[in-house]
CSV table of C-alpha atoms in Angstrom, one decimal:
chain,number,residue,atom,x,y,z
A,1,MET,CA,-5.9,39.8,26.5
A,2,ASN,CA,-4.3,43.5,29.1
A,3,SER,CA,-8.4,42.1,30.6
A,4,LEU,CA,-6.0,38.7,33.2
A,5,HIS,CA,-8.7,39.3,36.2
A,6,ASP,CA,-5.2,39.0,38.8
A,7,SER,CA,-6.6,36.4,40.7
A,8,TYR,CA,-3.3,33.7,39.7
A,9,HIS,CA,-1.5,33.5,43.0
A,10,ARG,CA,1.9,32.8,42.9
A,11,PRO,CA,2.6,30.2,46.0
A,12,LEU,CA,4.7,32.0,48.8
A,13,PHE,CA,7.7,29.2,49.0
A,14,PRO,CA,6.8,27.0,45.9
A,15,ARG,CA,7.3,22.8,46.8
A,16,GLY,CA,8.8,21.1,44.6
A,17,PRO,CA,10.9,21.5,41.7
A,18,GLY,CA,11.3,23.9,39.8
A,19,LEU,CA,10.4,24.8,36.3
A,20,GLY,CA,13.1,25.2,34.8
A,21,LEU,CA,14.4,21.7,36.8
A,22,ARG,CA,10.9,20.7,35.2
A,23,THR,CA,11.3,22.0,32.1
A,24,LEU,CA,14.5,19.9,31.2
A,25,LEU,CA,13.8,16.7,33.0
A,26,LEU,CA,10.6,16.9,30.8
A,27,ILE,CA,13.5,17.4,27.5
A,28,ALA,CA,15.8,15.1,29.1
A,29,LEU,CA,13.0,12.5,28.2
A,30,ALA,CA,11.9,13.6,25.3
A,31,LEU,CA,14.9,13.1,23.6
A,32,THR,CA,15.8,9.4,25.0
A,33,LEU,CA,13.3,8.6,23.7
A,34,ILE,CA,13.9,10.2,20.4
A,35,PHE,CA,17.4,8.4,20.5
A,36,ASN,CA,15.7,4.9,21.9
A,37,ASP,CA,13.2,4.7,19.4
A,38,MET,CA,15.2,5.3,16.7
A,39,ARG,CA,18.2,3.0,18.0
A,40,GLY,CA,15.5,-0.1,18.3
A,41,ASP,CA,11.7,-1.4,18.9
A,42,SER,CA,12.0,-1.4,22.4
A,43,LEU,CA,9.8,1.6,22.7
A,44,LYS,CA,7.1,-0.7,19.6
A,45,PRO,CA,4.8,-2.3,22.3
A,46,ALA,CA,4.2,2.2,23.9
A,47,ARG,CA,3.0,3.5,20.8
A,48,ALA,CA,0.8,-0.1,19.7
A,49,TRP,CA,-0.4,0.6,23.4
A,50,THR,CA,-0.9,4.9,22.4
A,51,ALA,CA,-2.1,4.3,18.6
A,52,TYR,CA,-5.2,1.9,19.9
A,53,ALA,CA,-6.3,4.1,23.1
A,54,LEU,CA,-5.8,7.0,20.6
A,55,THR,CA,-8.3,5.1,18.2
A,56,PRO,CA,-10.9,7.0,19.4
A,57,VAL,CA,-9.5,10.5,18.7
A,58,VAL,CA,-8.6,9.0,15.8
A,59,TRP,CA,-12.7,8.3,14.4
A,60,LEU,CA,-13.8,12.5,15.7
A,61,ALA,CA,-10.9,14.3,13.0
A,62,SER,CA,-12.4,11.5,10.4
A,63,VAL,CA,-15.9,12.7,11.3
A,64,PRO,CA,-16.2,16.3,8.4
A,65,ALA,CA,-13.8,14.5,6.2
A,66,ARG,CA,-17.5,11.5,6.2
A,67,LEU,CA,-19.9,13.5,5.7
A,68,ILE,CA,-18.9,15.4,3.3
A,69,GLY,CA,-17.9,11.9,1.2
A,70,MET,CA,-21.8,11.5,2.4
A,71,ALA,CA,-23.3,15.0,1.7
A,72,ARG,CA,-21.4,14.3,-1.8
A,73,GLY,CA,-23.2,11.2,-2.4
A,74,ILE,CA,-26.5,12.4,-2.5
A,75,ASP,CA,-27.3,12.4,-6.4
A,76,THR,CA,-29.7,11.5,-8.8
A,77,ARG,CA,-32.0,8.8,-9.2
A,78,SER,CA,-31.2,9.3,-13.5
A,79,HIS,CA,-27.2,9.6,-12.8
A,80,ILE,CA,-27.9,6.5,-10.6
A,81,GLU,CA,-29.3,4.1,-13.2
A,82,SER,CA,-26.8,5.0,-15.3
A,83,GLU,CA,-24.0,4.9,-13.6
A,84,ASN,CA,-26.0,1.2,-11.8
A,85,ALA,CA,-26.8,0.5,-15.8
A,86,ALA,CA,-22.0,1.5,-17.3
A,87,LEU,CA,-21.6,-0.9,-13.8
A,88,LYS,CA,-23.5,-4.0,-15.1
A,89,GLN,CA,-21.9,-4.0,-18.3
A,90,GLN,CA,-19.0,-4.0,-17.3
A,91,GLN,CA,-18.9,-6.3,-14.9
A,92,PHE,CA,-20.5,-8.3,-16.9
A,93,VAL,CA,-17.2,-7.6,-19.6
A,94,LEU,CA,-14.9,-8.2,-16.7
A,95,SER,CA,-16.7,-11.8,-14.9
A,96,ALA,CA,-16.6,-12.9,-19.2
A,97,LYS,CA,-12.5,-12.4,-18.8
A,98,LEU,CA,-12.0,-13.6,-15.5
A,99,SER,CA,-13.6,-17.0,-16.8
A,100,LYS,CA,-11.0,-16.8,-19.6
A,101,MET,CA,-8.8,-15.9,-16.5
A,102,ASP,CA,-9.4,-19.5,-13.9
A,103,ALA,CA,-8.3,-21.8,-17.1
A,104,LEU,CA,-5.8,-19.0,-18.3
A,105,GLU,CA,-4.2,-19.7,-14.5
A,106,ALA,CA,-4.4,-23.0,-13.9
A,107,GLU,CA,-2.9,-23.8,-17.3
A,108,ASN,CA,-0.4,-22.1,-16.2
A,109,ARG,CA,-0.8,-23.7,-13.2
A,110,ARG,CA,0.2,-26.5,-15.6
A,111,LEU,CA,2.6,-25.2,-16.5
A,112,ARG,CA,4.3,-24.3,-14.4
A,113,GLU,CA,4.6,-27.3,-12.4
A,114,LEU,CA,5.5,-28.8,-15.4
A,115,LEU,CA,8.1,-27.2,-15.3
A,116,ALA,CA,9.7,-27.9,-12.1
A,117,SER,CA,9.3,-23.9,-10.3
A,118,SER,CA,7.2,-23.6,-6.8
A,119,ALA,CA,6.0,-19.5,-7.8
A,120,ARG,CA,2.6,-19.5,-6.4
A,121,LEU,CA,-0.1,-17.5,-7.6
A,122,ALA,CA,-3.0,-16.6,-5.5
A,123,ASP,CA,-2.3,-14.8,-3.0
A,124,GLN,CA,-3.1,-14.9,-0.1
A,125,VAL,CA,-5.2,-11.0,0.5
A,126,LEU,CA,-7.1,-9.0,2.9
A,127,VAL,CA,-9.0,-5.8,2.4
A,128,ALA,CA,-9.0,-3.2,4.4
A,129,GLU,CA,-10.3,-0.3,4.6
A,130,ILE,CA,-7.7,3.4,5.0
A,131,VAL,CA,-9.4,5.2,8.1
A,132,ALA,CA,-6.3,7.7,7.8
A,133,VAL,CA,-3.5,9.8,5.6
A,134,ASN,CA,-1.1,11.3,7.7
A,135,GLN,CA,-1.2,14.8,7.9
A,136,ASP,CA,1.9,15.9,8.3
A,137,PRO,CA,3.1,16.8,4.9
A,138,TYR,CA,6.7,15.4,4.9
A,139,ARG,CA,5.7,11.9,6.0
A,140,HIS,CA,3.5,9.8,2.9
A,141,GLN,CA,1.5,7.4,5.6
A,142,ILE,CA,-1.9,6.3,5.6
A,143,THR,CA,-3.5,3.8,9.0
A,144,LEU,CA,-5.7,1.6,7.8
A,145,ASN,CA,-8.1,-1.0,10.0
A,146,ARG,CA,-6.7,-3.8,10.2
A,147,GLY,CA,-4.2,-4.8,12.8
A,148,SER,CA,-1.8,-7.4,14.3
A,149,ARG,CA,-5.8,-9.2,15.8
A,150,ASP,CA,-5.8,-9.7,11.7
A,151,GLY,CA,-2.5,-11.5,11.1
A,152,ILE,CA,-1.0,-8.6,10.2
A,153,TYR,CA,3.3,-8.5,10.7
A,154,ARG,CA,5.3,-5.3,10.2
A,155,GLY,CA,6.9,-5.0,6.3
A,156,GLN,CA,3.0,-6.9,4.6
A,157,ALA,CA,3.3,-5.4,1.1
A,158,LEU,CA,0.3,-3.3,0.8
A,159,VAL,CA,-1.4,-2.9,-2.9
A,160,ASP,CA,-4.3,-2.2,-4.8
A,161,ALA,CA,-6.3,-2.9,-7.8
A,162,TYR,CA,-3.5,-0.9,-10.1
A,163,GLY,CA,-0.4,-1.7,-8.2
A,164,VAL,CA,1.7,-2.3,-4.6
A,165,MET,CA,1.0,1.0,-2.3
A,166,GLY,CA,3.8,0.4,0.2
A,167,GLN,CA,4.3,-1.7,3.1
A,168,VAL,CA,3.0,-1.6,6.5
A,169,ILE,CA,5.3,0.1,9.5
A,170,ASP,CA,3.3,0.2,12.3
A,171,VAL,CA,1.5,-2.4,14.1
A,172,ALA,CA,-1.1,-2.0,17.1
A,173,PRO,CA,-3.6,-4.6,17.5
A,174,ASN,CA,-6.6,-2.9,16.0
A,175,SER,CA,-5.0,-0.8,13.4
A,176,CYS,CA,-1.6,-0.6,11.5
A,177,LYS,CA,0.5,2.0,9.5
A,178,ALA,CA,2.0,2.1,6.0
A,179,LEU,CA,4.6,3.6,4.0
A,180,LEU,CA,3.6,4.3,0.8
A,181,VAL,CA,5.6,3.9,-2.1
A,182,THR,CA,6.8,7.8,-2.9
A,183,ASP,CA,7.8,8.6,0.9
A,184,PRO,CA,11.6,9.0,0.9
A,185,ASP,CA,12.3,6.8,3.8
A,186,HIS,CA,11.2,4.0,0.9
A,187,GLY,CA,12.3,1.9,-1.5
A,188,ILE,CA,11.2,-1.3,-3.4
A,189,PRO,CA,13.5,-4.0,-5.4
A,190,VAL,CA,11.5,-4.2,-9.3
A,191,GLU,CA,12.4,-5.4,-12.4
A,192,ILE,CA,11.7,-3.9,-15.2
A,193,ASN,CA,9.0,-5.9,-17.1
A,194,ARG,CA,10.5,-5.4,-20.7
A,195,THR,CA,13.9,-6.2,-19.9
A,196,GLY,CA,13.8,-7.6,-17.0
A,197,LEU,CA,16.2,-5.8,-15.3
A,198,GLN,CA,16.2,-6.2,-11.2
A,199,THR,CA,17.0,-2.4,-9.5
A,200,ILE,CA,15.5,-0.9,-6.6
A,201,ALA,CA,12.6,2.7,-7.0
A,202,VAL,CA,12.7,4.7,-4.0
A,203,GLY,CA,10.6,7.2,-2.8
A,204,LEU,CA,10.9,10.9,-4.3
A,205,GLY,CA,8.1,12.5,-1.1
A,206,ASP,CA,6.5,14.8,-3.8
A,207,GLU,CA,3.7,13.5,-6.0
A,208,ARG,CA,6.0,13.3,-8.9
A,209,GLY,CA,6.3,9.9,-7.8
A,210,LEU,CA,10.0,7.4,-7.5
A,211,ARG,CA,13.1,7.8,-8.5
A,212,LEU,CA,15.4,4.5,-10.0
A,213,PRO,CA,18.9,5.6,-8.7
A,214,PHE,CA,22.8,4.3,-9.3
A,215,LEU,CA,21.5,3.1,-13.2
A,216,PRO,CA,24.6,1.4,-15.2
A,217,SER,CA,25.0,3.8,-18.2
A,218,ASN,CA,24.4,1.0,-21.1
A,219,ALA,CA,21.0,0.7,-19.3
A,220,ASP,CA,18.4,-1.0,-20.8
A,221,ILE,CA,15.4,1.0,-19.9
A,222,LYS,CA,12.8,4.4,-22.0
A,223,ASN,CA,10.2,6.5,-21.1
A,224,GLY,CA,7.6,3.7,-20.0
A,225,ASP,CA,9.1,1.2,-19.6
A,226,LEU,CA,6.5,-0.9,-16.5
A,227,LEU,CA,8.2,-1.9,-13.4
A,228,VAL,CA,6.8,-5.0,-11.4
A,229,SER,CA,8.0,-5.5,-8.2
A,230,SER,CA,10.4,-8.2,-7.8
A,231,SER,CA,10.6,-10.7,-4.8
A,232,LEU,CA,14.5,-10.2,-4.4
A,233,GLY,CA,14.6,-9.5,-1.0
A,234,GLY,CA,11.8,-11.8,0.1
A,235,ARG,CA,9.3,-9.1,1.4
A,236,PHE,CA,7.0,-8.3,-1.5
A,237,PRO,CA,5.6,-10.5,-4.3
A,238,ALA,CA,6.1,-10.4,-7.5
A,239,GLY,CA,4.4,-9.4,-10.8
A,240,TYR,CA,2.3,-6.2,-8.8
A,241,PRO,CA,2.9,-3.9,-11.4
A,242,VAL,CA,4.9,-0.5,-9.3
A,243,GLY,CA,5.5,2.1,-10.9
A,244,LYS,CA,5.7,3.8,-15.0
A,245,VAL,CA,9.0,5.4,-15.9
A,246,TYR,CA,8.1,9.1,-17.1
A,247,ASP,CA,12.4,10.0,-17.6
A,248,VAL,CA,15.4,8.3,-17.7
A,249,LYS,CA,18.6,10.9,-18.2
A,250,PRO,CA,22.5,10.7,-17.0
A,251,VAL,CA,23.3,12.9,-13.5
A,252,ALA,CA,26.5,15.1,-14.6
A,253,GLY,CA,29.4,14.2,-13.3
A,254,GLU,CA,28.9,10.5,-12.3
A,255,HIS,CA,29.0,7.3,-14.6
A,256,PHE,CA,25.1,6.0,-13.7
A,257,MET,CA,22.3,7.2,-15.2
A,258,GLU,CA,18.4,7.8,-12.8
A,259,ALA,CA,14.9,6.9,-13.7
A,260,TYR,CA,11.1,8.4,-12.6
A,261,ALA,CA,8.7,6.5,-12.4
A,262,TYR,CA,5.3,7.5,-12.0
A,263,PRO,CA,3.1,4.9,-8.8
A,264,ALA,CA,0.9,2.9,-10.8
A,265,ALA,CA,-1.3,2.4,-7.6
A,266,ARG,CA,-3.8,5.4,-7.4
A,267,LEU,CA,-2.5,6.6,-3.9
A,268,ASN,CA,-4.7,9.7,-3.1
A,269,GLN,CA,-8.0,8.0,-4.1
A,270,GLY,CA,-9.9,5.2,-3.7
A,271,ARG,CA,-10.7,3.9,0.9
A,272,GLN,CA,-9.9,0.1,0.2
A,273,ALA,CA,-6.1,-1.5,0.3
A,274,LEU,CA,-5.4,-4.8,0.0
A,275,LEU,CA,-3.0,-6.3,2.1
A,276,VAL,CA,-1.0,-9.3,0.9
A,277,TRP,CA,0.7,-12.2,2.9
A,278,ASN,CA,4.2,-13.1,1.5
A,279,HIS,CA,4.1,-16.9,2.0
A,280,ASP,CA,8.9,-17.0,0.6
A,281,SER,CA,8.4,-13.5,3.7
A,282,GLU,CA,6.6,-15.1,6.2
A,283,SER,CA,8.7,-18.9,5.3
A,284,ALA,CA,11.9,-16.4,5.7
A,285,ALA,CA,10.8,-16.0,9.1
A,286,ASP,CA,9.8,-19.0,10.1
A,287,ALA,CA,13.0,-20.0,9.3
A,288,ALA,CA,14.6,-17.4,10.7
A,289,ALA,CA,13.4,-18.5,14.0
A,290,ALA,CA,14.0,-22.1,13.8
A,291,ALA,CA,17.6,-20.5,12.7
A,292,GLN,CA,17.5,-18.6,16.2
A,293,THR,CA,16.0,-21.4,18.2
A,294,ALA,CA,19.0,-24.0,17.1
A,295,ALA,CA,21.5,-22.4,17.4
A,296,ASP,CA,20.5,-21.5,21.3
A,297,GLN,CA,20.1,-25.1,20.9
A,298,THR,CA,23.9,-26.0,19.6
A,299,HIS,CA,25.3,-23.2,20.7
A,300,THR,CA,27.8,-23.8,17.0
A,301,PRO,CA,28.7,-20.8,15.5
A,302,SER,CA,29.5,-22.3,12.8
A,303,SER,CA,26.3,-23.7,12.4
A,304,ALA,CA,24.4,-20.5,13.3
A,305,THR,CA,25.7,-18.6,10.3
A,306,ALA,CA,25.1,-20.8,7.5
A,307,ALA,CA,21.5,-21.6,8.9
A,308,GLN,CA,20.8,-17.9,9.0
A,309,ALA,CA,23.4,-17.1,6.1
A,310,PRO,CA,20.6,-16.9,3.4
A,311,VAL,CA,18.0,-14.8,5.4
A,312,ALA,CA,20.2,-12.5,6.5
A,313,ALA,CA,20.9,-11.7,2.8
A,314,PRO,CA,18.5,-13.0,0.5
A,315,ALA,CA,19.2,-10.7,-2.2
A,316,PRO,CA,22.9,-11.6,-2.9
A,317,ALA,CA,21.5,-15.3,-2.7
A,318,ALA,CA,18.6,-15.0,-5.0
A,319,LYS,CA,20.6,-12.8,-8.1
A,320,PRO,CA,18.3,-12.4,-10.8
A,321,ALA,CA,18.8,-16.1,-12.8
A,322,SER,CA,16.8,-15.7,-16.1
A,323,PRO,CA,16.8,-12.0,-17.4
A,324,PRO,CA,20.3,-10.6,-19.8
A,325,ALA,CA,23.7,-11.2,-18.7
A,326,GLU,CA,25.2,-8.3,-18.7
A,327,PRO,CA,22.8,-5.4,-17.6
A,328,PRO,CA,22.3,-7.3,-13.7
A,329,ALA,CA,25.1,-7.7,-13.3
A,330,ALA,CA,26.5,-4.4,-13.9
A,331,ASP,CA,23.6,-2.8,-12.0
A,332,ALA,CA,24.8,-5.6,-8.8
A,333,GLY,CA,28.6,-4.1,-9.5
A,334,THR,CA,27.1,-0.5,-9.1
A,335,ARG,CA,24.8,-1.4,-6.1
A,336,ALA,CA,28.0,-2.8,-4.4
A,337,GLN,CA,30.0,-0.3,-4.7
A,338,PRO,CA,28.4,2.1,-2.7
B,1,MET,CA,-16.9,37.0,39.4
B,2,SER,CA,-16.4,33.9,41.3
B,3,ARG,CA,-13.8,32.4,40.1
B,4,PRO,CA,-15.0,28.4,38.0
B,5,SER,CA,-13.4,26.0,40.7
B,6,ALA,CA,-10.4,23.6,40.0
B,7,GLN,CA,-12.2,21.0,38.3
B,8,ALA,CA,-14.2,23.1,35.9
B,9,VAL,CA,-10.7,24.3,34.7
B,10,TRP,CA,-9.2,20.7,34.5
B,11,THR,CA,-12.5,20.0,32.3
B,12,VAL,CA,-11.6,22.7,30.3
B,13,PHE,CA,-8.3,21.8,30.0
B,14,LEU,CA,-8.4,18.4,28.7
B,15,LEU,CA,-10.8,19.0,26.5
B,16,SER,CA,-9.7,21.6,25.0
B,17,LEU,CA,-5.9,19.6,24.4
B,18,ILE,CA,-7.7,16.6,23.4
B,19,GLY,CA,-10.0,19.1,20.8
B,20,ALA,CA,-7.2,21.1,19.6
B,21,LEU,CA,-5.5,16.7,19.0
B,22,VAL,CA,-8.4,16.2,16.9
B,23,LEU,CA,-7.6,19.5,15.0
B,24,GLN,CA,-4.5,18.6,14.0
B,25,LEU,CA,-5.6,15.1,12.4
B,26,ILE,CA,-8.7,16.7,10.6
B,27,ALA,CA,-7.2,16.2,6.6
B,28,LEU,CA,-7.1,18.8,4.2
B,29,PRO,CA,-6.1,19.3,0.8
B,30,ASP,CA,-2.6,18.6,0.8
B,31,SER,CA,-1.7,22.1,-1.2
B,32,LEU,CA,-3.0,23.1,2.8
B,33,SER,CA,-1.6,21.2,4.7
B,34,ALA,CA,1.5,21.8,4.5
B,35,ALA,CA,0.0,25.4,6.5
B,36,ARG,CA,-1.7,23.6,9.0
B,37,PRO,CA,-2.0,26.0,12.3
B,38,LEU,CA,0.4,23.7,15.0
B,39,TRP,CA,-2.7,23.3,16.6
B,40,LEU,CA,-0.9,22.0,20.2
B,41,PRO,CA,1.0,24.8,20.2
B,42,LEU,CA,-1.3,28.1,20.2
B,43,MET,CA,-4.3,25.5,23.1
B,44,LEU,CA,-1.3,25.5,25.3
B,45,ALA,CA,0.1,28.8,24.9
B,46,TYR,CA,-3.2,29.8,25.9
B,47,TRP,CA,-3.3,28.2,28.4
B,48,ALA,CA,-0.5,29.0,30.0
B,49,LEU,CA,-1.2,32.6,29.7
B,50,ARG,CA,-4.3,32.4,30.4
B,51,GLU,CA,-5.2,30.1,33.7
B,52,PRO,CA,-0.8,29.9,34.8
B,53,GLN,CA,-1.1,27.6,37.8
B,54,LEU,CA,-2.4,24.6,35.6
B,55,PRO,CA,0.9,22.6,36.0
B,56,ALA,CA,0.5,22.0,31.7
B,57,LEU,CA,3.8,20.4,31.3
B,58,VAL,CA,3.6,17.4,32.0
B,59,PRO,CA,0.3,17.1,30.3
B,60,ALA,CA,1.9,19.2,27.1
B,61,PHE,CA,4.4,16.3,27.1
B,62,ILE,CA,1.8,13.7,27.1
B,63,ALA,CA,-0.1,15.4,24.1
B,64,GLY,CA,3.1,16.3,22.6
B,65,LEU,CA,3.7,11.7,22.7
B,66,MET,CA,0.8,11.4,21.6
B,67,LEU,CA,0.9,13.1,18.2
B,68,ASP,CA,4.0,11.4,17.3
B,69,VAL,CA,2.4,8.2,18.1
B,70,LEU,CA,-0.5,9.8,15.7
B,71,TYR,CA,2.1,11.1,13.5
B,72,ALA,CA,3.9,8.4,13.5
B,73,ALA,CA,6.8,10.5,14.0
B,74,PRO,CA,9.9,9.3,16.4
B,75,PHE,CA,8.4,8.8,19.7
B,76,GLY,CA,9.4,12.5,21.7
B,77,GLN,CA,9.5,14.7,18.7
B,78,HIS,CA,6.6,16.9,19.4
B,79,ALA,CA,6.9,16.4,23.1
B,80,LEU,CA,9.9,18.2,23.4
B,81,GLY,CA,8.5,21.1,21.0
B,82,LEU,CA,5.3,21.4,22.9
B,83,VAL,CA,8.2,21.1,26.5
B,84,VAL,CA,9.9,24.0,25.7
B,85,VAL,CA,7.2,26.3,24.6
B,86,VAL,CA,5.3,25.6,27.3
B,87,TYR,CA,8.2,27.0,29.1
B,88,LEU,CA,9.3,29.8,27.4
B,89,VAL,CA,5.4,31.2,27.6
B,90,VAL,CA,5.2,30.2,31.5
B,91,ARG,CA,9.1,31.6,32.0
B,92,LEU,CA,7.7,34.5,30.2
B,93,ARG,CA,4.1,34.7,30.8
B,94,SER,CA,4.6,38.7,32.7
B,95,PHE,CA,6.5,39.7,29.2
B,96,PHE,CA,3.8,39.3,27.2
B,97,ILE,CA,0.5,39.6,29.6
B,98,ILE,CA,0.6,43.1,29.5
B,99,PHE,CA,0.5,43.7,25.5
B,100,PRO,CA,-3.2,44.3,23.7
B,101,LEU,CA,-3.6,41.7,21.6
B,102,TRP,CA,-2.5,42.5,18.3
B,103,GLN,CA,1.0,43.0,20.0
B,104,ALA,CA,1.0,39.4,21.8
B,105,THR,CA,0.3,37.7,18.1
B,106,ILE,CA,3.7,39.0,17.2
B,107,ALA,CA,5.2,38.4,20.9
B,108,LEU,CA,5.2,35.3,19.9
B,109,ILE,CA,5.7,34.5,16.2
B,110,PRO,CA,9.6,33.3,17.5
B,111,ALA,CA,7.4,30.5,19.9
B,112,TRP,CA,5.9,29.5,16.8
B,113,ALA,CA,9.3,29.7,14.3
B,114,LEU,CA,11.4,27.1,17.6
B,115,TYR,CA,8.4,24.6,17.2
B,116,CYS,CA,9.3,24.7,14.0
B,117,PHE,CA,12.7,24.0,13.8
B,118,LEU,CA,12.8,21.5,16.9
B,119,MET,CA,10.9,19.6,14.4
B,120,PHE,CA,12.9,20.6,11.7
B,121,TRP,CA,16.2,19.7,13.7
B,122,VAL,CA,15.1,16.5,14.8
B,123,ASP,CA,13.7,15.5,11.5
B,124,GLY,CA,17.0,16.0,10.5
B,125,ALA,CA,18.5,14.3,12.7
B,126,THR,CA,16.3,11.4,12.6
B,127,GLN,CA,17.6,11.3,8.4
B,128,HIS,CA,13.7,12.2,7.9
B,129,GLU,CA,14.7,14.6,4.5
B,130,ALA,CA,12.2,17.0,3.4
B,131,GLU,CA,11.4,20.2,1.7
B,132,VAL,CA,13.2,22.8,4.6
B,133,TRP,CA,11.2,25.7,3.2
B,134,LEU,CA,7.9,24.8,3.5
B,135,ARG,CA,8.8,23.7,7.0
B,136,TRP,CA,8.1,27.5,8.3
B,137,LEU,CA,4.8,28.2,6.9
B,138,PRO,CA,3.4,26.7,10.0
B,139,ALA,CA,4.2,29.6,11.9
B,140,ILE,CA,2.9,31.9,9.5
B,141,SER,CA,-0.6,30.6,9.8
B,142,THR,CA,-0.6,29.7,13.4
B,143,THR,CA,0.4,33.4,14.6
B,144,LEU,CA,-3.2,34.4,11.8
B,145,PHE,CA,-4.8,31.9,14.1
B,146,TRP,CA,-3.9,32.8,17.9
B,147,PRO,CA,-6.5,35.7,18.4
B,148,LEU,CA,-9.1,33.7,16.6
B,149,LEU,CA,-8.0,31.3,19.3
B,150,TRP,CA,-7.9,33.2,21.9
B,151,SER,CA,-11.6,35.4,21.3
B,152,VAL,CA,-13.3,32.3,21.1
B,153,MET,CA,-11.7,30.3,23.4
B,154,GLU,CA,-12.4,33.2,26.2
B,155,LEU,CA,-16.2,33.2,24.9
B,156,ILE,CA,-16.3,29.6,25.6
B,157,ARG,CA,-14.9,29.5,28.8
B,158,GLN,CA,-16.7,33.3,29.8
B,159,PRO,CA,-19.9,33.1,27.7
B,160,GLY,CA,-21.4,37.3,28.9
B,161,GLY,CA,-18.0,38.1,28.0
B,162,ASP,CA,-17.7,40.3,31.9
B,163,ASP,CA,-15.2,42.1,32.2
B,164,ASP,CA,-13.4,41.4,35.1
């Protein structure tokens, strides 16, 4: 280190603002940016375009992982043949199941039509590839290779073959970032499949998965219960598995119970994910836009609030209709209080 | 030895910053990712020490913004940390360069710790909770990587290893 050559000449008469002043200016700028970014969406376009410009860097960073994957892909012929045979067999079984599923789906649709229910079975989906995983160990986020050009929108739900993975939080023209259900900033409305109890699952921030806080102490929930997504809040499509409960325990000194669940989706395996269009939320967004324009045109506050009310607060408006009376009511009470 | 032209220095500088950005993104196993060295601060500190005539503050700010976008952190978080680290290193440059390499390695620990603390503080201020103790691991790994980075960069920039 002491081998530095001393050809560095400090200018005798420095021009422009000094080092300290420049640093102060940049620090002030950074703090302003942080503040603005937390308070609003005004920086979203800048973010989107920076992400777009950095696509080559992301690609470059994924090269080593790809090379390792390719090296792992080299395999013996006999192994590939046996795998192929197994897959063919599995595909045969699955296609048989699927053909039965078609019939069941058609029957279900007929029955639902009989019941005059509007629930849709077939969701519009798009397969996306996971191109990067956030390397900050405290953020559970992934980057997908689909963006606003494919019609991805903020808040879109993300699932894999086993359950809900998370939701889209940031959209760039050709990529998007998604928050996984295990991130501590993430919450998802869920329904316990066995009883229909509606509650919320928040991420724990580590591999242990999900936490269900503020359950009433008499809630009917036990180990092994399957959590499925609920359409309360209008963000996630209903009925996808979210997790499986592995621990239920009362909180010391509180009137609540807490439950813990492993996520159903295989969050750190595989490279593909499905982006699901939730038609309810899109139509809600359309309705919101329509209400907004209507409000802009008429300038009558009463009609505007009336039109926007169901959009702004979808959760209370869509309280559970069918499930057992006592637990959800208590649950709603506990959630309303804090 | 004749000094490389200003243009060559700038090219190597920008390329090394992009390289550090890529290193910052490369996927590591879960158990190691908490201990990822702070490549960008390392690289910027190297340049601030080695080529003080480079105006490293603004590139540090821009690289920080890029890192914020790539990590989906609040816009400006890493920029803030990098600007502070570069300022410290430039200001205390005369203090750092009188040491041999291993002592400078130790003398730079507070800079890494300060960077870690700033990241932790902004995360806390923006309500992003995280494990507290693992936060300080990068300071250790960065310290370990400093002699390596210094030597490698010297090798890259002066093949032949002439002692000027």
